[in-house]
Amino acid sequence: MIDLYTWTTPNGRKVSILLEELGVPYTPHTIDIGKNEQFAPDFLAISPNNKIPAIFDHETGRSVMESGAILMYLATKYNRFLGTGDNYWPMMEWLMWQMGGLGPMLGQVHHFVKYNKGVSDYSADRFSTEASRLYSVLNKRLEGRDYVANEYTIADMAIWPWVSRFEWQEIDLNQYPNVLRWYTSIAQRPAVQRGYHVPSFVSEIPMP
Ligand SMILES: N[C@@H](CCC(=O)N[C@@H](CS)C(=O)NCC(=O)O)C(=O)O
């Protein structure tokens, strides 16, 4: 049994989507970061950086923080969604691309374009420009490919929840037709539809 500590954000949804895809039993625990529950000592014991998501695996007695590490831990444990054969390293490349680039940059877009518009035009421009560039990179990667590592892997599961906030980012997915096709196809997966609403329902999956 896996305990999942999470909230209704892209980083949390990556892990609930993977757990649903794996079909393994898990218990979601809500960490409401709007109420500073991420600073509770019990949570800090497994996530010392005070961020969701984190998991505790009762089978191994191991806790894991950082969404990329959690995805790797679970995919390795169950030997699924890692990319078979030559697709393993592309999976790793695009997982790292999400962790080091797409996630942090789009997180800043959410701050400066959605929540604090007008506070800093410089920051809004800088991060929006970077967001557009990253969407273009993803669009190019998906030209002639169904998934970033050719087959459906944890890299797609890491990227997809961030793209699902395209409205917050003021991104028109129609300008990125390969991303649009990839996004709508993944949105139709039953496991994604279940994982998106963990730990609670906020709204339906945004569709362009
Ligand atoms: N690099 C981390 C980032 C996690 C992260 O930024 N989590 C946010 C929610 S999406 C959070 O818990 N924020 C609470 C805080 O900063 O206090 C990961 O990928 O797991």
PDB file of C-alpha atoms and ligand atoms in Angstrom:
ATOM      1  CA  MET A   1       0.000   0.000   0.000  1.00  0.00           C
ATOM      2  CA  ILE A   2       1.224   3.470  -0.918  1.00  0.00           C
ATOM      3  CA  ASP A   3       0.308   6.627   0.992  1.00  0.00           C
ATOM      4  CA  LEU A   4       0.187   9.632  -1.329  1.00  0.00           C
ATOM      5  CA  TYR A   5       0.432  13.112   0.187  1.00  0.00           C
ATOM      6  CA  THR A   6      -0.844  15.524  -2.392  1.00  0.00           C
ATOM      7  CA  TRP A   7      -2.867  18.557  -3.418  1.00  0.00           C
ATOM      8  CA  THR A   8      -4.821  19.614  -6.508  1.00  0.00           C
ATOM      9  CA  THR A   9      -1.827  20.892  -8.461  1.00  0.00           C
ATOM     10  CA  PRO A  10       0.139  19.663 -11.495  1.00  0.00           C
ATOM     11  CA  ASN A  11       2.964  18.186  -9.413  1.00  0.00           C
ATOM     12  CA  GLY A  12       0.515  16.238  -7.277  1.00  0.00           C
ATOM     13  CA  ARG A  13      -1.546  15.061 -10.237  1.00  0.00           C
ATOM     14  CA  LYS A  14       1.511  13.549 -11.940  1.00  0.00           C
ATOM     15  CA  VAL A  15       1.722  10.955  -9.194  1.00  0.00           C
ATOM     16  CA  SER A  16      -2.000  10.227  -8.816  1.00  0.00           C
ATOM     17  CA  ILE A  17      -2.186   9.737 -12.608  1.00  0.00           C
ATOM     18  CA  LEU A  18       0.707   7.255 -12.487  1.00  0.00           C
ATOM     19  CA  LEU A  19      -0.820   5.386  -9.544  1.00  0.00           C
ATOM     20  CA  GLU A  20      -4.117   5.148 -11.419  1.00  0.00           C
ATOM     21  CA  GLU A  21      -2.327   3.971 -14.563  1.00  0.00           C
ATOM     22  CA  LEU A  22      -0.518   1.323 -12.511  1.00  0.00           C
ATOM     23  CA  GLY A  23      -3.759   0.258 -10.865  1.00  0.00           C
ATOM     24  CA  VAL A  24      -2.038  -0.267  -7.523  1.00  0.00           C
ATOM     25  CA  PRO A  25      -3.793   0.420  -4.217  1.00  0.00           C
ATOM     26  CA  TYR A  26      -2.990   3.755  -2.633  1.00  0.00           C
ATOM     27  CA  THR A  27      -4.414   6.100  -0.063  1.00  0.00           C
ATOM     28  CA  PRO A  28      -4.496   9.810  -0.902  1.00  0.00           C
ATOM     29  CA  HIS A  29      -3.882  12.224   1.975  1.00  0.00           C
ATOM     30  CA  THR A  30      -4.784  15.854   1.449  1.00  0.00           C
ATOM     31  CA  ILE A  31      -2.087  18.412   2.200  1.00  0.00           C
ATOM     32  CA  ASP A  32      -3.795  21.770   1.724  1.00  0.00           C
ATOM     33  CA  ILE A  33      -0.918  24.076   0.858  1.00  0.00           C
ATOM     34  CA  GLY A  34      -3.297  27.052   1.074  1.00  0.00           C
ATOM     35  CA  LYS A  35      -3.591  26.276   4.791  1.00  0.00           C
ATOM     36  CA  ASN A  36       0.169  25.693   5.217  1.00  0.00           C
ATOM     37  CA  GLU A  37      -0.351  22.013   5.993  1.00  0.00           C
ATOM     38  CA  GLN A  38       2.937  21.344   4.157  1.00  0.00           C
ATOM     39  CA  PHE A  39       4.742  22.716   7.212  1.00  0.00           C
ATOM     40  CA  ALA A  40       3.250  20.210   9.665  1.00  0.00           C
ATOM     41  CA  PRO A  41       6.033  18.211  11.380  1.00  0.00           C
ATOM     42  CA  ASP A  42       4.551  14.849  10.316  1.00  0.00           C
ATOM     43  CA  PHE A  43       4.632  15.910   6.693  1.00  0.00           C
ATOM     44  CA  LEU A  44       8.107  17.463   6.940  1.00  0.00           C
ATOM     45  CA  ALA A  45       9.388  14.112   8.180  1.00  0.00           C
ATOM     46  CA  ILE A  46       8.790  12.650   4.716  1.00  0.00           C
ATOM     47  CA  SER A  47       9.023  15.851   2.662  1.00  0.00           C
ATOM     48  CA  PRO A  48      11.675  18.079   4.263  1.00  0.00           C
ATOM     49  CA  ASN A  49      11.388  20.645   1.438  1.00  0.00           C
ATOM     50  CA  ASN A  50       7.768  21.280   2.539  1.00  0.00           C
ATOM     51  CA  LYS A  51       6.294  20.560  -0.870  1.00  0.00           C
ATOM     52  CA  ILE A  52       3.802  18.071  -2.215  1.00  0.00           C
ATOM     53  CA  PRO A  53       3.839  15.428  -3.565  1.00  0.00           C
ATOM     54  CA  ALA A  54       5.420  12.801  -1.339  1.00  0.00           C
ATOM     55  CA  ILE A  55       4.755   9.116  -0.858  1.00  0.00           C
ATOM     56  CA  PHE A  56       5.315   6.489   1.801  1.00  0.00           C
ATOM     57  CA  ASP A  57       5.613   2.900   0.612  1.00  0.00           C
ATOM     58  CA  HIS A  58       4.536   0.564   3.420  1.00  0.00           C
ATOM     59  CA  GLU A  59       6.013  -2.426   1.617  1.00  0.00           C
ATOM     60  CA  THR A  60       9.562  -1.052   1.714  1.00  0.00           C
ATOM     61  CA  GLY A  61       9.276   1.428   4.580  1.00  0.00           C
ATOM     62  CA  ARG A  62      10.616   4.117   2.238  1.00  0.00           C
ATOM     63  CA  SER A  63       9.385   7.653   1.780  1.00  0.00           C
ATOM     64  CA  VAL A  64      10.085   9.593  -1.420  1.00  0.00           C
ATOM     65  CA  MET A  65       9.738  13.314  -2.102  1.00  0.00           C
ATOM     66  CA  GLU A  66      10.091  15.235  -5.418  1.00  0.00           C
ATOM     67  CA  SER A  67       7.625  14.293  -8.131  1.00  0.00           C
ATOM     68  CA  GLY A  68      10.282  13.200 -10.640  1.00  0.00           C
ATOM     69  CA  ALA A  69      11.879  10.877  -8.089  1.00  0.00           C
ATOM     70  CA  ILE A  70       8.454   9.515  -7.113  1.00  0.00           C
ATOM     71  CA  LEU A  71       7.582   8.784 -10.742  1.00  0.00           C
ATOM     72  CA  MET A  72      10.913   7.002 -11.208  1.00  0.00           C
ATOM     73  CA  TYR A  73      10.496   5.089  -7.937  1.00  0.00           C
ATOM     74  CA  LEU A  74       7.022   3.800  -8.795  1.00  0.00           C
ATOM     75  CA  ALA A  75       7.708   3.121 -12.476  1.00  0.00           C
ATOM     76  CA  THR A  76      10.865   1.216 -11.527  1.00  0.00           C
ATOM     77  CA  LYS A  77       9.125  -0.682  -8.743  1.00  0.00           C
ATOM     78  CA  TYR A  78       6.397  -1.908 -11.099  1.00  0.00           C
ATOM     79  CA  ASN A  79       8.611  -1.890 -14.225  1.00  0.00           C
ATOM     80  CA  ARG A  80       6.102   0.040 -16.304  1.00  0.00           C
ATOM     81  CA  PHE A  81       5.962   3.339 -18.191  1.00  0.00           C
ATOM     82  CA  LEU A  82       9.768   3.729 -18.214  1.00  0.00           C
ATOM     83  CA  GLY A  83      10.089   3.417 -21.972  1.00  0.00           C
ATOM     84  CA  THR A  84      11.116   0.079 -23.406  1.00  0.00           C
ATOM     85  CA  GLY A  85      14.461  -0.487 -25.110  1.00  0.00           C
ATOM     86  CA  ASP A  86      15.757   2.643 -26.826  1.00  0.00           C
ATOM     87  CA  ASN A  87      12.880   4.704 -25.447  1.00  0.00           C
ATOM     88  CA  TYR A  88      14.270   4.689 -21.893  1.00  0.00           C
ATOM     89  CA  TRP A  89      16.719   7.571 -22.316  1.00  0.00           C
ATOM     90  CA  PRO A  90      14.301   9.777 -24.292  1.00  0.00           C
ATOM     91  CA  MET A  91      11.868   9.206 -21.414  1.00  0.00           C
ATOM     92  CA  MET A  92      14.587  10.370 -19.009  1.00  0.00           C
ATOM     93  CA  GLU A  93      15.451  13.399 -21.159  1.00  0.00           C
ATOM     94  CA  TRP A  94      11.855  14.595 -21.312  1.00  0.00           C
ATOM     95  CA  LEU A  95      11.189  13.860 -17.667  1.00  0.00           C
ATOM     96  CA  MET A  96      14.198  16.035 -16.773  1.00  0.00           C
ATOM     97  CA  TRP A  97      13.063  18.666 -19.278  1.00  0.00           C
ATOM     98  CA  GLN A  98       9.778  18.881 -17.409  1.00  0.00           C
ATOM     99  CA  MET A  99      11.366  18.904 -13.961  1.00  0.00           C
ATOM    100  CA  GLY A 100      14.074  21.447 -14.780  1.00  0.00           C
ATOM    101  CA  GLY A 101      12.330  23.600 -17.359  1.00  0.00           C
ATOM    102  CA  LEU A 102       8.641  23.339 -18.085  1.00  0.00           C
ATOM    103  CA  GLY A 103       7.413  23.007 -14.485  1.00  0.00           C
ATOM    104  CA  PRO A 104       9.488  25.787 -12.919  1.00  0.00           C
ATOM    105  CA  MET A 105       8.855  28.203 -15.818  1.00  0.00           C
ATOM    106  CA  LEU A 106       5.106  27.594 -16.006  1.00  0.00           C
ATOM    107  CA  GLY A 107       4.947  27.897 -12.214  1.00  0.00           C
ATOM    108  CA  GLN A 108       6.314  31.425 -12.604  1.00  0.00           C
ATOM    109  CA  VAL A 109       3.771  32.145 -15.342  1.00  0.00           C
ATOM    110  CA  HIS A 110       1.028  31.166 -12.903  1.00  0.00           C
ATOM    111  CA  HIS A 111       2.432  33.670 -10.389  1.00  0.00           C
ATOM    112  CA  PHE A 112       2.980  36.605 -12.725  1.00  0.00           C
ATOM    113  CA  VAL A 113       0.255  36.107 -15.351  1.00  0.00           C
ATOM    114  CA  LYS A 114      -2.625  34.502 -13.436  1.00  0.00           C
ATOM    115  CA  TYR A 115      -2.326  35.477  -9.786  1.00  0.00           C
ATOM    116  CA  ASN A 116      -0.347  38.724  -9.829  1.00  0.00           C
ATOM    117  CA  LYS A 117      -0.958  40.218 -13.230  1.00  0.00           C
ATOM    118  CA  GLY A 118       0.395  43.770 -13.466  1.00  0.00           C
ATOM    119  CA  VAL A 119       2.781  43.419 -10.531  1.00  0.00           C
ATOM    120  CA  SER A 120       5.791  42.942 -12.789  1.00  0.00           C
ATOM    121  CA  ASP A 121       5.507  43.316 -16.550  1.00  0.00           C
ATOM    122  CA  TYR A 122       9.128  42.283 -16.866  1.00  0.00           C
ATOM    123  CA  SER A 123       8.520  38.975 -15.100  1.00  0.00           C
ATOM    124  CA  ALA A 124       5.257  38.308 -16.941  1.00  0.00           C
ATOM    125  CA  ASP A 125       6.979  38.921 -20.297  1.00  0.00           C
ATOM    126  CA  ARG A 126      10.040  36.924 -19.416  1.00  0.00           C
ATOM    127  CA  PHE A 127       8.163  33.832 -18.235  1.00  0.00           C
ATOM    128  CA  SER A 128       5.476  34.021 -20.927  1.00  0.00           C
ATOM    129  CA  THR A 129       8.152  34.181 -23.603  1.00  0.00           C
ATOM    130  CA  GLU A 130       9.848  31.195 -22.055  1.00  0.00           C
ATOM    131  CA  ALA A 131       6.506  29.350 -21.849  1.00  0.00           C
ATOM    132  CA  SER A 132       5.863  29.927 -25.563  1.00  0.00           C
ATOM    133  CA  ARG A 133       9.355  28.706 -26.376  1.00  0.00           C
ATOM    134  CA  LEU A 134       8.859  25.556 -24.299  1.00  0.00           C
ATOM    135  CA  TYR A 135       5.491  24.853 -25.920  1.00  0.00           C
ATOM    136  CA  SER A 136       7.187  25.208 -29.327  1.00  0.00           C
ATOM    137  CA  VAL A 137       9.898  22.752 -28.281  1.00  0.00           C
ATOM    138  CA  LEU A 138       7.255  20.270 -27.137  1.00  0.00           C
ATOM    139  CA  ASN A 139       5.268  20.784 -30.330  1.00  0.00           C
ATOM    140  CA  LYS A 140       8.354  20.020 -32.404  1.00  0.00           C
ATOM    141  CA  ARG A 141       9.141  16.924 -30.357  1.00  0.00           C
ATOM    142  CA  LEU A 142       5.625  15.595 -30.909  1.00  0.00           C
ATOM    143  CA  GLU A 143       5.810  16.061 -34.693  1.00  0.00           C
ATOM    144  CA  GLY A 144       5.302  12.538 -36.056  1.00  0.00           C
ATOM    145  CA  ARG A 145       5.268  11.058 -32.538  1.00  0.00           C
ATOM    146  CA  ASP A 146       2.372  10.041 -30.323  1.00  0.00           C
ATOM    147  CA  TYR A 147       4.355  10.579 -27.115  1.00  0.00           C
ATOM    148  CA  VAL A 148       7.560  12.373 -26.164  1.00  0.00           C
ATOM    149  CA  ALA A 149       9.477   9.094 -25.829  1.00  0.00           C
ATOM    150  CA  ASN A 150       7.526   7.415 -28.677  1.00  0.00           C
ATOM    151  CA  GLU A 151       5.454   5.325 -26.251  1.00  0.00           C
ATOM    152  CA  TYR A 152       3.385   6.505 -23.287  1.00  0.00           C
ATOM    153  CA  THR A 153       5.714   6.965 -20.312  1.00  0.00           C
ATOM    154  CA  ILE A 154       6.071   8.828 -17.042  1.00  0.00           C
ATOM    155  CA  ALA A 155       7.539  11.728 -19.041  1.00  0.00           C
ATOM    156  CA  ASP A 156       4.108  12.318 -20.606  1.00  0.00           C
ATOM    157  CA  MET A 157       2.499  11.955 -17.180  1.00  0.00           C
ATOM    158  CA  ALA A 158       4.885  14.616 -15.831  1.00  0.00           C
ATOM    159  CA  ILE A 159       4.304  17.087 -18.663  1.00  0.00           C
ATOM    160  CA  TRP A 160       0.578  16.673 -19.208  1.00  0.00           C
ATOM    161  CA  PRO A 161      -0.723  18.151 -15.886  1.00  0.00           C
ATOM    162  CA  TRP A 162       1.294  21.321 -16.524  1.00  0.00           C
ATOM    163  CA  VAL A 163      -0.153  21.669 -20.011  1.00  0.00           C
ATOM    164  CA  SER A 164      -3.614  21.183 -18.497  1.00  0.00           C
ATOM    165  CA  ARG A 165      -3.188  24.693 -17.047  1.00  0.00           C
ATOM    166  CA  PHE A 166      -2.906  26.226 -20.529  1.00  0.00           C
ATOM    167  CA  GLU A 167      -5.727  28.670 -19.720  1.00  0.00           C
ATOM    168  CA  TRP A 168      -3.878  30.031 -16.664  1.00  0.00           C
ATOM    169  CA  GLN A 169      -0.820  30.432 -18.899  1.00  0.00           C
ATOM    170  CA  GLU A 170      -2.845  32.223 -21.612  1.00  0.00           C
ATOM    171  CA  ILE A 171      -1.551  29.646 -24.086  1.00  0.00           C
ATOM    172  CA  ASP A 172      -3.659  28.932 -27.170  1.00  0.00           C
ATOM    173  CA  LEU A 173      -3.141  25.218 -27.757  1.00  0.00           C
ATOM    174  CA  ASN A 174      -4.394  25.605 -31.336  1.00  0.00           C
ATOM    175  CA  GLN A 175      -1.067  27.268 -32.072  1.00  0.00           C
ATOM    176  CA  TYR A 176       0.677  24.037 -31.071  1.00  0.00           C
ATOM    177  CA  PRO A 177      -1.246  21.392 -33.043  1.00  0.00           C
ATOM    178  CA  ASN A 178       0.945  18.441 -32.039  1.00  0.00           C
ATOM    179  CA  VAL A 179       0.652  19.385 -28.371  1.00  0.00           C
ATOM    180  CA  LEU A 180      -3.102  19.758 -28.809  1.00  0.00           C
ATOM    181  CA  ARG A 181      -3.422  16.269 -30.340  1.00  0.00           C
ATOM    182  CA  TRP A 182      -1.213  14.747 -27.598  1.00  0.00           C
ATOM    183  CA  TYR A 183      -3.053  16.618 -24.832  1.00  0.00           C
ATOM    184  CA  THR A 184      -6.553  15.623 -25.938  1.00  0.00           C
ATOM    185  CA  SER A 185      -5.531  12.017 -26.513  1.00  0.00           C
ATOM    186  CA  ILE A 186      -4.057  11.679 -23.004  1.00  0.00           C
ATOM    187  CA  ALA A 187      -7.056  13.496 -21.499  1.00  0.00           C
ATOM    188  CA  GLN A 188      -9.252  10.664 -22.744  1.00  0.00           C
ATOM    189  CA  ARG A 189      -7.424   7.985 -20.761  1.00  0.00           C
ATOM    190  CA  PRO A 190      -9.638   6.749 -17.900  1.00  0.00           C
ATOM    191  CA  ALA A 191      -6.677   6.639 -15.483  1.00  0.00           C
ATOM    192  CA  VAL A 192      -5.834  10.257 -16.267  1.00  0.00           C
ATOM    193  CA  GLN A 193      -9.443  11.261 -15.703  1.00  0.00           C
ATOM    194  CA  ARG A 194      -9.406   9.533 -12.303  1.00  0.00           C
ATOM    195  CA  GLY A 195      -5.962  10.775 -11.283  1.00  0.00           C
ATOM    196  CA  TYR A 196      -6.776  14.355 -12.204  1.00  0.00           C
ATOM    197  CA  HIS A 197      -9.422  14.520  -9.470  1.00  0.00           C
ATOM    198  CA  VAL A 198      -7.153  13.358  -6.620  1.00  0.00           C
ATOM    199  CA  PRO A 199      -7.253  14.329  -3.794  1.00  0.00           C
ATOM    200  CA  SER A 200     -10.509  16.136  -4.632  1.00  0.00           C
ATOM    201  CA  PHE A 201     -12.603  17.430  -7.495  1.00  0.00           C
ATOM    202  CA  VAL A 202     -11.944  21.044  -8.462  1.00  0.00           C
ATOM    203  CA  SER A 203     -13.190  21.229 -12.041  1.00  0.00           C
ATOM    204  CA  GLU A 204     -13.394  19.088 -15.136  1.00  0.00           C
ATOM    205  CA  ILE A 205     -10.216  18.633 -17.173  1.00  0.00           C
ATOM    206  CA  PRO A 206      -9.857  21.830 -19.239  1.00  0.00           C
ATOM    207  CA  MET A 207     -10.404  21.172 -22.935  1.00  0.00           C
ATOM    208  CA  PRO A 208      -9.416  23.660 -25.642  1.00  0.00           C
TER     209      PRO A 208
HETATM  210  N1  LIG B   1      10.206  20.082  -7.508  1.00  0.00           N
HETATM  211  C1  LIG B   1       9.050  19.733  -6.708  1.00  0.00           C
HETATM  212  C2  LIG B   1       8.101  20.898  -6.704  1.00  0.00           C
HETATM  213  C3  LIG B   1       6.902  20.605  -5.850  1.00  0.00           C
HETATM  214  C4  LIG B   1       6.074  21.850  -5.644  1.00  0.00           C
HETATM  215  O1  LIG B   1       6.421  22.962  -6.098  1.00  0.00           O
HETATM  216  N2  LIG B   1       4.943  21.685  -4.936  1.00  0.00           N
HETATM  217  C5  LIG B   1       4.101  22.798  -4.617  1.00  0.00           C
HETATM  218  C6  LIG B   1       2.690  22.557  -5.119  1.00  0.00           C
HETATM  219  S1  LIG B   1       2.670  22.195  -6.852  1.00  0.00           S
HETATM  220  C7  LIG B   1       4.048  22.970  -3.111  1.00  0.00           C
HETATM  221  O2  LIG B   1       3.932  22.000  -2.393  1.00  0.00           O
HETATM  222  N3  LIG B   1       4.136  24.203  -2.615  1.00  0.00           N
HETATM  223  C8  LIG B   1       4.054  24.466  -1.217  1.00  0.00           C
HETATM  224  C9  LIG B   1       5.081  25.457  -0.737  1.00  0.00           C
HETATM  225  O3  LIG B   1       5.897  25.921  -1.565  1.00  0.00           O
HETATM  226  O4  LIG B   1       5.089  25.765   0.447  1.00  0.00           O
HETATM  227  C10 LIG B   1       8.393  18.478  -7.279  1.00  0.00           C
HETATM  228  O5  LIG B   1       8.414  18.318  -8.500  1.00  0.00           O
HETATM  229  O6  LIG B   1       7.863  17.661  -6.494  1.00  0.00           O
END
